XYZ file of C-alpha atoms in Angstrom:
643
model
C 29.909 -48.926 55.436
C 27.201 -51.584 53.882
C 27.137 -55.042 55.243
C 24.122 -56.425 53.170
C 23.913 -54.855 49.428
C 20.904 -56.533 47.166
C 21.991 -56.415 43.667
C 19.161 -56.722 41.042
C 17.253 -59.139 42.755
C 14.276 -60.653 41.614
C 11.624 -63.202 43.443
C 8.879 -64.672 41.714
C 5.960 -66.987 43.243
C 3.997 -68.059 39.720
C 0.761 -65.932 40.969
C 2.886 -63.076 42.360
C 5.750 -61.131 41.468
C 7.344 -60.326 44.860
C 10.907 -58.387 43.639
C 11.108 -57.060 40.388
C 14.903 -55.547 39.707
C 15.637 -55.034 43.896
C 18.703 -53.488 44.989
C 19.641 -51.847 48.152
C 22.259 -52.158 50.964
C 22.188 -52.134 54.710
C 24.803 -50.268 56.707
C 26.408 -51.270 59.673
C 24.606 -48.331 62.030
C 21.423 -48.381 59.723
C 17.691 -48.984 61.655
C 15.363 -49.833 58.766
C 12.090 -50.128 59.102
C 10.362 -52.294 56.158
C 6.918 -51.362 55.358
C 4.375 -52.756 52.391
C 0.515 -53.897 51.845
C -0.023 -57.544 53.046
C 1.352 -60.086 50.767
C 3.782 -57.582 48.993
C 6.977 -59.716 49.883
C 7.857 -58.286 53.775
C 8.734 -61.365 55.477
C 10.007 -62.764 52.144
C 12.434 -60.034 51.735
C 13.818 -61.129 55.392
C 13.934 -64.560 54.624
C 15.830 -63.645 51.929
C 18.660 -61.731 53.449
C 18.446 -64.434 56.416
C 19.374 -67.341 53.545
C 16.271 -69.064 54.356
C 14.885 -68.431 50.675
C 16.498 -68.494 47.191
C 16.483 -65.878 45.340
C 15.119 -66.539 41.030
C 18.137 -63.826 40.024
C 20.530 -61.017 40.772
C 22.923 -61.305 44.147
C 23.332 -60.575 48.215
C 26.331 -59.516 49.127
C 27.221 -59.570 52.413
C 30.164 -59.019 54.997
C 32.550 -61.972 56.131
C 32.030 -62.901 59.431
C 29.143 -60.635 59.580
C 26.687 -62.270 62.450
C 22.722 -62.195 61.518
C 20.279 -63.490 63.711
C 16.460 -63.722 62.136
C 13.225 -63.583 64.372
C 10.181 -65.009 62.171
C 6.653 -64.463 63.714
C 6.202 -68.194 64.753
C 9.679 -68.676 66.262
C 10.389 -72.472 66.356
C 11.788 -73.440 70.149
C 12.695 -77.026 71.755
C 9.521 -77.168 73.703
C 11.702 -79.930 75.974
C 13.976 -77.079 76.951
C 13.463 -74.713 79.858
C 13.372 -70.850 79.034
C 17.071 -70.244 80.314
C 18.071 -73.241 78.174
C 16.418 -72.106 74.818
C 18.177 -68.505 76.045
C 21.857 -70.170 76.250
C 20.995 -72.714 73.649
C 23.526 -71.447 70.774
C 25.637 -70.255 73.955
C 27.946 -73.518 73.595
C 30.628 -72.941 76.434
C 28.630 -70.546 78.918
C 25.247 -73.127 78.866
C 27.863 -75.786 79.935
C 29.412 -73.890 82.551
C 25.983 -72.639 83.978
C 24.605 -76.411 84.177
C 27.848 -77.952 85.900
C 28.139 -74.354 88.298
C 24.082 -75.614 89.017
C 24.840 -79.465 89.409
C 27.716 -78.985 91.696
C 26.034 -76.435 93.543
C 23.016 -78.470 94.278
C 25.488 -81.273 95.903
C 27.367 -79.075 97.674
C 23.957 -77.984 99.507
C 23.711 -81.622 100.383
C 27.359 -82.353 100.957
C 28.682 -79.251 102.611
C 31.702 -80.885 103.433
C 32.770 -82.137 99.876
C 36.297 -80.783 99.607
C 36.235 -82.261 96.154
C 32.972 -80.914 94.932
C 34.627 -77.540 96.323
C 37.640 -77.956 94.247
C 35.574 -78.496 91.627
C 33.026 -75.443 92.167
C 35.907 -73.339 92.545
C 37.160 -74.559 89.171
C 33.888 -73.773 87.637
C 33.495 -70.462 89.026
C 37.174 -69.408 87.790
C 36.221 -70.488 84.220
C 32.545 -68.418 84.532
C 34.666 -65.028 85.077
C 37.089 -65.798 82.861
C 34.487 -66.055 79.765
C 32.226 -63.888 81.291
C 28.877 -66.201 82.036
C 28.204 -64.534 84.970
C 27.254 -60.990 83.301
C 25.376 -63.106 80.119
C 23.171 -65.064 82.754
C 22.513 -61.514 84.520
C 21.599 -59.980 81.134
C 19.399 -62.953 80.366
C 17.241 -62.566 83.116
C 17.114 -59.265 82.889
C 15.894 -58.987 79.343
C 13.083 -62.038 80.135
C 11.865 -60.088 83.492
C 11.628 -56.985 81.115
C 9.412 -59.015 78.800
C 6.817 -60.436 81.334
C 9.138 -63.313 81.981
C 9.778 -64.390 85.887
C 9.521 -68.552 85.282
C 12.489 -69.312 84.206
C 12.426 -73.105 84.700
C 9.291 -73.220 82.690
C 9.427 -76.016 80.226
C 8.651 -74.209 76.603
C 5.982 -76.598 75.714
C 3.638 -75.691 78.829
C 4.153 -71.484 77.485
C 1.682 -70.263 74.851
C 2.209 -68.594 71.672
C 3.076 -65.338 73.195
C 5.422 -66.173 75.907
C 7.518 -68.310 73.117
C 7.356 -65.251 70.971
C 9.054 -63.002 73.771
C 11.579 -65.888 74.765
C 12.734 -66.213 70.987
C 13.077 -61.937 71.252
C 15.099 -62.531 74.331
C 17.134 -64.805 72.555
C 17.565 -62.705 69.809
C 18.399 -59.304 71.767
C 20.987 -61.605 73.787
C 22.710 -62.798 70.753
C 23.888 -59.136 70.044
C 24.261 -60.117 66.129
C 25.681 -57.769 63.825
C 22.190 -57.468 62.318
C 18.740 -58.633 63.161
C 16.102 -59.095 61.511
C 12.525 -58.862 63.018
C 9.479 -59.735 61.765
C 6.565 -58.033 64.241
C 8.547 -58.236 67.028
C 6.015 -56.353 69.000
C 3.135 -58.138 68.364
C 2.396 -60.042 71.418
C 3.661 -57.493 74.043
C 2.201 -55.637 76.272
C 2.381 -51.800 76.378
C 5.231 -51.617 78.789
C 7.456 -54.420 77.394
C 7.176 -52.727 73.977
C 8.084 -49.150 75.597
C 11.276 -51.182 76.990
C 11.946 -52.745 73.775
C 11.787 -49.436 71.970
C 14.528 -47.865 74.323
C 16.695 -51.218 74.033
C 16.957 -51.226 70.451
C 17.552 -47.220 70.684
C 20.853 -48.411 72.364
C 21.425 -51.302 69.835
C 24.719 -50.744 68.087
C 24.141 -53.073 65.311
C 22.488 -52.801 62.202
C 18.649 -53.093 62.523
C 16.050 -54.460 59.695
C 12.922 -54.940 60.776
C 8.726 -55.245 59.630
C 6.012 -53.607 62.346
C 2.879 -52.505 62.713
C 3.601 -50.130 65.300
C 3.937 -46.893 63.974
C 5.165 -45.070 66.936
C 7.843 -47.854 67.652
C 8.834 -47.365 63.945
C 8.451 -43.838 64.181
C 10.986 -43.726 67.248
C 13.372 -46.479 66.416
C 14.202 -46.250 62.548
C 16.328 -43.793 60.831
C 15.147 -45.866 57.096
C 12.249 -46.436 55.849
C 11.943 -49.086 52.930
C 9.151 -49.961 51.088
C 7.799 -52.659 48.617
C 5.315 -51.625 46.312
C 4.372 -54.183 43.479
C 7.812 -55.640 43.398
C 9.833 -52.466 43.555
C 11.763 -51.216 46.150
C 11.828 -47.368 47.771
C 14.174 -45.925 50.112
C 13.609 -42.710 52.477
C 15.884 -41.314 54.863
C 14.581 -40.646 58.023
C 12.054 -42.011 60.204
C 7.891 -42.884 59.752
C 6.900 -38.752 59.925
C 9.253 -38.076 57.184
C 8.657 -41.532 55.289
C 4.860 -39.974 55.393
C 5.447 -36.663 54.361
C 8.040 -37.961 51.430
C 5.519 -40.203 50.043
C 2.607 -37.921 49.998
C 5.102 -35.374 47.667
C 5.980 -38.300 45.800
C 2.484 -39.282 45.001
C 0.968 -35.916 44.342
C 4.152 -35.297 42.031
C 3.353 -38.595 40.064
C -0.454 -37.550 39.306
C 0.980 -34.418 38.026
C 3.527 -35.762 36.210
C 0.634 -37.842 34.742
C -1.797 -35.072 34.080
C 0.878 -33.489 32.145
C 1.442 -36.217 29.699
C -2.462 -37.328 29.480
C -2.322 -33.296 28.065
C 0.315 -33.654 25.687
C -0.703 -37.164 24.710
C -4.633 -35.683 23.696
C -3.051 -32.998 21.992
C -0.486 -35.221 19.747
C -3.393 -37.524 18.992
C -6.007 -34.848 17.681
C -2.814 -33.559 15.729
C -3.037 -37.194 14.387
C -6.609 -38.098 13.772
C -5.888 -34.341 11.311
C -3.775 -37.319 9.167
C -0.688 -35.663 8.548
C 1.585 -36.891 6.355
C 5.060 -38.121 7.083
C 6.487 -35.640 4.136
C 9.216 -34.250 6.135
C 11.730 -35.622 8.869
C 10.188 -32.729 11.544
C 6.558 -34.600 11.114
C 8.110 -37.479 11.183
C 9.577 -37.237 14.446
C 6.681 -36.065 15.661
C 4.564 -38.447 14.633
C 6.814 -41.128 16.481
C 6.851 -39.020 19.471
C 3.377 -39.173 19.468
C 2.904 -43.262 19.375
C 5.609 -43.394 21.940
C 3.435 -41.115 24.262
C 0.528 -43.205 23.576
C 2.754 -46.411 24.661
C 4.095 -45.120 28.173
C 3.162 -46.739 31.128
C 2.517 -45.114 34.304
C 2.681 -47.204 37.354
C -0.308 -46.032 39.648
C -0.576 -44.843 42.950
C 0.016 -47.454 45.795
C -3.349 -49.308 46.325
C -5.306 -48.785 49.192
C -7.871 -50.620 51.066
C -11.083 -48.927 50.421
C -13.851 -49.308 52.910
C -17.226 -48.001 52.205
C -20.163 -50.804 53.202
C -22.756 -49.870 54.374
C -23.790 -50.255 58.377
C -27.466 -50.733 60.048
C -29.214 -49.047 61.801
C -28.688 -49.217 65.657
C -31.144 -48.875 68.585
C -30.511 -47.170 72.339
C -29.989 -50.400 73.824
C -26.532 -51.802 73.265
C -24.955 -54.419 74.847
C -25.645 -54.499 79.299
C -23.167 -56.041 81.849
C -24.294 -56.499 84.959
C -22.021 -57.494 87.762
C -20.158 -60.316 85.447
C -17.162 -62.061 87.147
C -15.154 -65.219 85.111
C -12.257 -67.060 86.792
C -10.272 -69.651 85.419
C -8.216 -72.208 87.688
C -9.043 -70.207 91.149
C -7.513 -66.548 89.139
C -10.444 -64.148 88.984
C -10.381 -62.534 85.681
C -13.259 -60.405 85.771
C -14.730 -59.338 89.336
C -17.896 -58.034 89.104
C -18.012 -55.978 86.237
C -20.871 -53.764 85.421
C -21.492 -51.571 82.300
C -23.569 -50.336 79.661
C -22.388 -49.758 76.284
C -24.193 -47.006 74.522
C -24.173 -46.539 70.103
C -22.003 -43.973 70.648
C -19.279 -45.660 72.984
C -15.178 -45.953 71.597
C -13.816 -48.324 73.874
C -10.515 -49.469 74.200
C -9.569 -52.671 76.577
C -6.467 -52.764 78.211
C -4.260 -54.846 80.287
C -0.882 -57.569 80.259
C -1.447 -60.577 78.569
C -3.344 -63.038 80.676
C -5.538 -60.687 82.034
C -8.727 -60.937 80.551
C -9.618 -59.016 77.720
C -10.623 -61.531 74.929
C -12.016 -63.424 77.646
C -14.064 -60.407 78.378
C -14.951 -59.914 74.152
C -16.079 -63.753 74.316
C -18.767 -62.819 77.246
C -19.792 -59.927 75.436
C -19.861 -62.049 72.257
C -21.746 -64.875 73.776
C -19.114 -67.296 72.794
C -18.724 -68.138 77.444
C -21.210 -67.564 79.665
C -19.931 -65.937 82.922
C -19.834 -67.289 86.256
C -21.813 -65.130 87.914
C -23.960 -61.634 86.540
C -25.348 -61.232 82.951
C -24.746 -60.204 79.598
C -27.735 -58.716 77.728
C -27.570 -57.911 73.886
C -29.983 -55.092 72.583
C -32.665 -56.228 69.636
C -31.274 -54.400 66.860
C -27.659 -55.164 67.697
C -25.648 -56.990 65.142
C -21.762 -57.486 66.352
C -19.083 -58.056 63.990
C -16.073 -59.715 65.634
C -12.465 -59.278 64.409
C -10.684 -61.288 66.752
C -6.922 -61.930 67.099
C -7.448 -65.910 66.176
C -9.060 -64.718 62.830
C -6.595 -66.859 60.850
C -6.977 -70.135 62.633
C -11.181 -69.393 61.834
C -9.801 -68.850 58.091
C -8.182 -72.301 58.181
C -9.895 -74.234 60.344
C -13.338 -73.697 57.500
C -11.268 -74.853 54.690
C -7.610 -73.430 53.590
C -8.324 -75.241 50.096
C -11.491 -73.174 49.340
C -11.060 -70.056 47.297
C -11.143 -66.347 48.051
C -13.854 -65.541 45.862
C -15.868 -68.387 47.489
C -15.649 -67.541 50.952
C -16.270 -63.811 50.863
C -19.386 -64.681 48.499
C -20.240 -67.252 51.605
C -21.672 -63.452 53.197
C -22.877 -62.284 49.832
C -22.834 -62.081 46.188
C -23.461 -58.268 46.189
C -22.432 -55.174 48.567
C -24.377 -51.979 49.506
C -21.969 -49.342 49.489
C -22.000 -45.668 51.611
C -23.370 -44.027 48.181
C -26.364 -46.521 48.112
C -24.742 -48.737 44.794
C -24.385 -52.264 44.933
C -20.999 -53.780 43.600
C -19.991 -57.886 43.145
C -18.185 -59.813 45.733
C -15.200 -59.174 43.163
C -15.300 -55.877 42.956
C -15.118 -55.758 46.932
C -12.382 -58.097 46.680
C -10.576 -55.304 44.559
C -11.250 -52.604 46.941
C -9.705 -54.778 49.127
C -6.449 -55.642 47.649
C -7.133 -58.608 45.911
C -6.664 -58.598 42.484
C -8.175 -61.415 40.143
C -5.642 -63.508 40.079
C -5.823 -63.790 43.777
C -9.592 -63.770 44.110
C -9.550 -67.556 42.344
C -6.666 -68.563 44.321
C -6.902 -71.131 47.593
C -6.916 -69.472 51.074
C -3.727 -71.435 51.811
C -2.115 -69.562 49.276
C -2.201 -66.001 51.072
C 0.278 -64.607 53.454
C -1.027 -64.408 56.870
C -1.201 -60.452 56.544
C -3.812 -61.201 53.772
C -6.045 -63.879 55.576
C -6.547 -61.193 58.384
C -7.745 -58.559 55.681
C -9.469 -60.929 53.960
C -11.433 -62.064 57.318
C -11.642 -57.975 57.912
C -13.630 -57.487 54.634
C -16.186 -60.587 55.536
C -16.861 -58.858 59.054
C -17.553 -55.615 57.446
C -19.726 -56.886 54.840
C -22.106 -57.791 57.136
C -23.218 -54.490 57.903
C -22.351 -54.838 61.896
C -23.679 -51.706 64.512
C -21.340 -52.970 66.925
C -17.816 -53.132 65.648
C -15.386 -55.583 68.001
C -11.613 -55.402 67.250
C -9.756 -58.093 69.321
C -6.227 -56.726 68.443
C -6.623 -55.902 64.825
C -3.016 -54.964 64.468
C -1.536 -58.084 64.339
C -0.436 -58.881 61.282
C -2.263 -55.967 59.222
C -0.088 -53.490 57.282
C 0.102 -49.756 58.361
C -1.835 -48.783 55.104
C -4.175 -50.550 55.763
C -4.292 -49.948 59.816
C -5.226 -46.045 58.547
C -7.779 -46.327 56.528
C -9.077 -48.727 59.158
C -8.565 -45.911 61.907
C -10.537 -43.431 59.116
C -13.536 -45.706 58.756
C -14.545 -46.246 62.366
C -14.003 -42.219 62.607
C -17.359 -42.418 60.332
C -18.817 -45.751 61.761
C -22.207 -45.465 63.560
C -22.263 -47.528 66.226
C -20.469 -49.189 69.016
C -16.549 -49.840 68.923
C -14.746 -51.750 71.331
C -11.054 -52.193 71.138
C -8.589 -54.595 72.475
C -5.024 -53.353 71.842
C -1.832 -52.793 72.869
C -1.138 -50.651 69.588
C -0.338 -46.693 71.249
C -1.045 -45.208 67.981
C -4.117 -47.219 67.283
C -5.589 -46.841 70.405
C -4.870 -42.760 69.875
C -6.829 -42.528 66.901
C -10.033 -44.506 68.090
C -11.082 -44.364 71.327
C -12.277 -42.089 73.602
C -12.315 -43.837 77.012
C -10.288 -46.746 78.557
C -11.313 -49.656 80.642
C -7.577 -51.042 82.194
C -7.222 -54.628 83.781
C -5.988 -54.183 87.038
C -5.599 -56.203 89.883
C -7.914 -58.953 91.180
C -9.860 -59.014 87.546
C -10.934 -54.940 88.547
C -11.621 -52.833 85.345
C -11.399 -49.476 85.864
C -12.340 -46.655 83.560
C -10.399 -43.557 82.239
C -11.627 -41.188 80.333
C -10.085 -40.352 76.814
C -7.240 -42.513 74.436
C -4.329 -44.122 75.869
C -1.858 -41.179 75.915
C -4.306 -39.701 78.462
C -4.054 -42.790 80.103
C -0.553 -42.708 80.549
C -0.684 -39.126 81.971
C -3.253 -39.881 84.559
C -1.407 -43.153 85.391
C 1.850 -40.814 86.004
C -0.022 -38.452 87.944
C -1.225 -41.005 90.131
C 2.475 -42.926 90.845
C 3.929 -39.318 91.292
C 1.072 -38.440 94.107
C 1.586 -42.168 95.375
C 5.298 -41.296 95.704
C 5.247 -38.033 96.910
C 2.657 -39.668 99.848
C 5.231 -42.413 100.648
C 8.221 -39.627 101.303
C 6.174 -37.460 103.552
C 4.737 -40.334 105.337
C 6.761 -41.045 109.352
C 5.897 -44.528 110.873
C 6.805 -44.230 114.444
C 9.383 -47.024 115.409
C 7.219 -48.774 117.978
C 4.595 -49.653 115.733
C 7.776 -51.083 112.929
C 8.442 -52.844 115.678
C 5.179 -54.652 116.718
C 4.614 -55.137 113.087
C 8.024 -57.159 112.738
C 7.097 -59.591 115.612
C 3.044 -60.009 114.903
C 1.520 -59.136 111.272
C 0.666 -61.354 109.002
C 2.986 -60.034 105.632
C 5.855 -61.112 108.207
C 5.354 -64.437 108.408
C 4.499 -64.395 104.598
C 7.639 -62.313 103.694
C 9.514 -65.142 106.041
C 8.419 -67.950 102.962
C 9.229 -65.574 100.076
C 11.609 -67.314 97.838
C 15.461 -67.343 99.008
C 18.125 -66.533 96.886
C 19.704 -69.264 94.772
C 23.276 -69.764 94.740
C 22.795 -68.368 91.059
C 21.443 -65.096 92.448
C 23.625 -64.729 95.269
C 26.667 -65.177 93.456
C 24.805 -62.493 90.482
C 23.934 -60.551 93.894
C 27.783 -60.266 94.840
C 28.969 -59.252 91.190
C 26.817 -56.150 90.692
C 27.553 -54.080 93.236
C 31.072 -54.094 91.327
C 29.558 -53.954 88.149
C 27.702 -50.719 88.689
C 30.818 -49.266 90.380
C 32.467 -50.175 87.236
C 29.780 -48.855 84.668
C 29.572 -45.322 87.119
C 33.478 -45.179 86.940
C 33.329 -45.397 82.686
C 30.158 -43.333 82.741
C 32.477 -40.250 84.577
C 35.392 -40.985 82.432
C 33.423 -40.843 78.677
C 31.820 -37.453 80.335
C 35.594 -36.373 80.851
C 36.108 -37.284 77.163
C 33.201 -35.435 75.868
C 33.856 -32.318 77.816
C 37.311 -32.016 76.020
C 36.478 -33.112 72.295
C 37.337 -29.603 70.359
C 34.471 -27.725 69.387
C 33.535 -28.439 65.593
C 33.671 -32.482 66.069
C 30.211 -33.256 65.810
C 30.700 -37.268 64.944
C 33.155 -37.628 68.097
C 30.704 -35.813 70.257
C 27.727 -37.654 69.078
C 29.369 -40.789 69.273
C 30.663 -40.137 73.065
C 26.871 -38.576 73.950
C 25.305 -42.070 72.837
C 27.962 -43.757 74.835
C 27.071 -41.946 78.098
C 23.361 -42.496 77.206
C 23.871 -46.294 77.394
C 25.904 -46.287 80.121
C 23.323 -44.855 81.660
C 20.792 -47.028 80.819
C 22.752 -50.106 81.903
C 23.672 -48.325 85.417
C 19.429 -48.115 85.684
C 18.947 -52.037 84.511
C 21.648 -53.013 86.670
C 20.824 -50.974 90.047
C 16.922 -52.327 89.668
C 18.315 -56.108 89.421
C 20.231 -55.373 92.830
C 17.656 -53.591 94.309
C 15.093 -56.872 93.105
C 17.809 -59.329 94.507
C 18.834 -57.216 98.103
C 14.458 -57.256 98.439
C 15.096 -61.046 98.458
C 17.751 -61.064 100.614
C 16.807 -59.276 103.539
């Protein structure tokens, strides 16, 4: 059943048609993922559906009392708020109860003997499992610890860009809308977080719309693709593999379909230039057919960014670290770091947020100096730098100046692979931008576009050493491959910073992971190889830790003398919060085991031949499951703190 149908929509911005004559619907189990160049009208479509922009003409229909949350790339948050605040903050009734269950229980810790405050408490409490704020809160924390989240009571003001991004995501998951919309939700995340994610919204029951760069996340997550190309809108049915293998047909059928009337057309007009005459209604006709041929339009095949400039050459000696280490506030990023890039090198940085890795690209880059070691750049080496802040350099030169202007800033004319020269324009074209565009102001892009547009300027100046300092962000998936086919070809050094599976896949050839104490340590080949040896080594480290005895008497000394005792005696206790969260889940598992046995009972008996009952009851064990796992590793987490 649809819940969002687009009727003949159309969206124009003066120097841009976004929607020409849209129309599609959205169905209440429907995953779509939306896919487009930069600047084709992604997040603009999404605005659109969440009433956030007018449409010029046509209609949105969509269902009463249908719920539709929208998360936007820059999120805005109450920066005055603390995370579980902003989490509850459209929570009306449960954020009360939480803040008066808090207030009276922080009295009651100073006025045990209260009966009133008691009364009160118990009041409070009743209400909580009456509406349920008990399992929300649970949830909540939960979701934030599975997004890198563990400071609850942070103000949102003191969090950067990143951590608001994953508290508005929390938010949004929490909200359990009947569709959300997501605009890069992954961007931001870390490897693991967006594994989690990807399994989450697996389970999601509601209908799904979302934009991403992350073509295994869209590959695994979305049963839709659509796409915007030039103002019209394309629907496939099934997931990125089959969106890819659809579109391929579709183009190679178009430049036949093409061929075929470029034939016919040459034919009719040499049959003309013979001048016949219009003496009968047969040559008539055909002479009609024939100016009708000449007048058809064909729309041509999506553009593509096309990079061919030309590189330099590169000598043996690269870039050398020796023994580096950078700390920032007492944390030790980096700890004595040593390496020696070679021409040949495809490296690919790792590690969570926070760890290191643009610090480490600004060392490299010469924009810090370490603390200790050195950083030694070869002669012949010339680095371009794509960095992640690429848009705030766009803006911060001048957002008024025009395209044309600042990509002629590196020059008026580029050496191609085939040894031509073209104009700055004709780059510019290659590149996406049509002429309109090219004269426009910076400010006038989307922020897709700025990063492509800062992509072209770092490739036209010929770099050797190629640094990406995650490149995904914000670039388009068309573009992202015919980036991944270019460094294929590029002689020289890459280095990549990414948390982008598929990117990471197609690039590199070794690893360097931020581990703990600022430690890189090297893996050899791309990040899927990564993951194996990491699950190799936590599968030895597990089997180690079953067959290993301590004797008791030595359990025993350790209890009364070692150190980790006497820290383990400071860890953190349990909040009233938590204990009271602690108390509820050994019920709620027993509860979500007891419905897990009894939809297995269900599906054992549906009659053979019922494939939608027995589908639907399989996906309802499968969460079940999941939420069993989610809720057993909050207890475990919570009994760790109590003992």
């Amino acid at each position: 059943m649809s819940i969002i149908t687009l009727q003949s929509v159309q969206k124009d911005f003066g120097i841009k048609e976004i929607l020409k004559d849209a129309s599609f619907s959205l169905d209440a189990s429907d995953k779509v993922g939306l896919i487009g160049t930069n600047g084709s009208g992604k997040s603009t479509l999404l605005k659109i559906i969440a009433d956030l922009e007018p449409i010029d003409s046509g209609q949105i229909l969509i269902n009463s009392g249908s719920k539709i949350i929208y998360l936007p790339q820059q999120p805005d948050l109450d920066e005055n708020r603390t995370v579980l605040e902003q989490i509850f903050a459209d929570s009306g009734e449960h954020m009360t109860l939480v803040r008066e269950y808090e207030e009276l229980s922080d009295k009651l810790a100073h006025y045990p003997d209260d009966n009133q405050l008691m009364s009160r408490l118990s009041a409070v409490m009743q209400r909580m499992d009456t509406s349920n704020a008990w399992e929300l809160e649970t949830n909540a924390k939960i979701i934030l610890t599975k997004l890198g989240i563990s400071d609850f009571d942070a103000k949102i003001g003191t969090l950067s860009g990143g951590y608001r991004k994953r508290i508005a995501l929390a938010t949004a998951l929490l909200a359990e809308p009947d569709i959300l919309l997501m605009d890069e939700p992954t961007n931001h995340l870390d490897a693991l977080s967006v594994e989690w994610l990807q399994s989450y919204l697996n389970r999601y029951r509601g209908a799904l719309f979302l934009i991403t760069h992350d073509r295994y996340f869209l590959d695994r997550v979305t049963n839709r693709i659509v796409e915007i190309d030039r103002g019209d809108i394309y629907t496939y049915t099934g997931n990125y593999s089959y969106y890819l293998e659809k579109k391929a047909l579709a183009e190679e059928s178009a430049i036949s379909t093409q061929r075929k009337h470029q034939g016919i057309l040459r034919r009719e007009l040499e049959w003309l230039k013979k001048g016949p005459k219009a003496r009968s209604t047969k040559q008539k006709a055909r002479i009609d057919r024939a100016h009708a041929l000449r007048d058809t339009e064909f729309k041509q095949v999506q553009g593509k960014v096309d990079i061919s400039t030309v590189g330099r050459r590169i000598g043996k000696k690269v870039i050398a670290l020796n023994n580096i280490s950078k700390a920032y506030n007492g944390r030790t990023l980096i700890n004595n770091f040593t390496y020696e890039f070679s021409p040949e090198d495809r490296i690919g940085i790792i590690g969570a947020n926070g760890a290191g890795k643009s610090t480490l690209m600004d060392i490299i880059t010469g924009q810090i100096q370490p603390d200790s070691g050195s950083a030694e750049i070869g002669t012949t080496i010339h680095i371009g730098y794509f960095d992640q802040h690429s848009e705030e350099l766009l803006t911060a030169l001048n957002e008024n100046q025009r395209v044309i202007d600042y990509i002629k800033e590196e020059g008026e004319f580029v050496k191609i692979t085939d040894g031509t020269q073209i104009t700055a324009s004709q780059m510019l074209e290659r590149f996406l931008f049509p002429g309109n565009q090219q004269y426009a102001p910076i400010h006038k892009l989307s922020g897709g576009e700025k990063r492509r547009l800062f992509l072209l300027r770092v490739l036209m100046s010929a770099p050797n050493v190629l640094i990406l300092d995650e490149p995904t962000n914000d670039l388009d998936v068309q573009t992202l491959a015919v980036l991944e086919d270019y460094l294929e070809d590029f002689v020289g050094c890459v280095i990549v910073v990414s948390h982008d599976r598929y990117f990471l896949d197609r690039t590199i050839d070794t690893i360097f992971s931020f581990e703990e104490g600022g430690n890189l340590r090297q893996y050899p080949g791309n990040y899927s190889v990564y993951l194996d040896y990491k699950k190799a080594e936590e599968a030895a480290q597990q089997q180690a830790a079953n067959t290993k005895e301590k004797p008791k008497n030595v359990e025993v000394q350790n209890d009364a003398s070692s150190p980790k005792n006497g820290e383990n005696q400071k860890r953190r206790r349990l909040s009233n919060w938590e204990k009271r969260e602690f108390e509820q889940l050994e019920g709620k598992i027993a509860q979500l085991e007891a419905d897990k046995a009894e939809t297995e009972k269900k599906l054992a008996n549906v009659s053979p031949g019922n494939y939608s009952q027995v589908q639907k009851l399989y996906e309802e064990v499968e969460s079940l499951k999941q939420a069993i796992d989610v809720a057993t590793e909050r207890w475990l987490e919570l009994a760790e703190m109590e003992s």
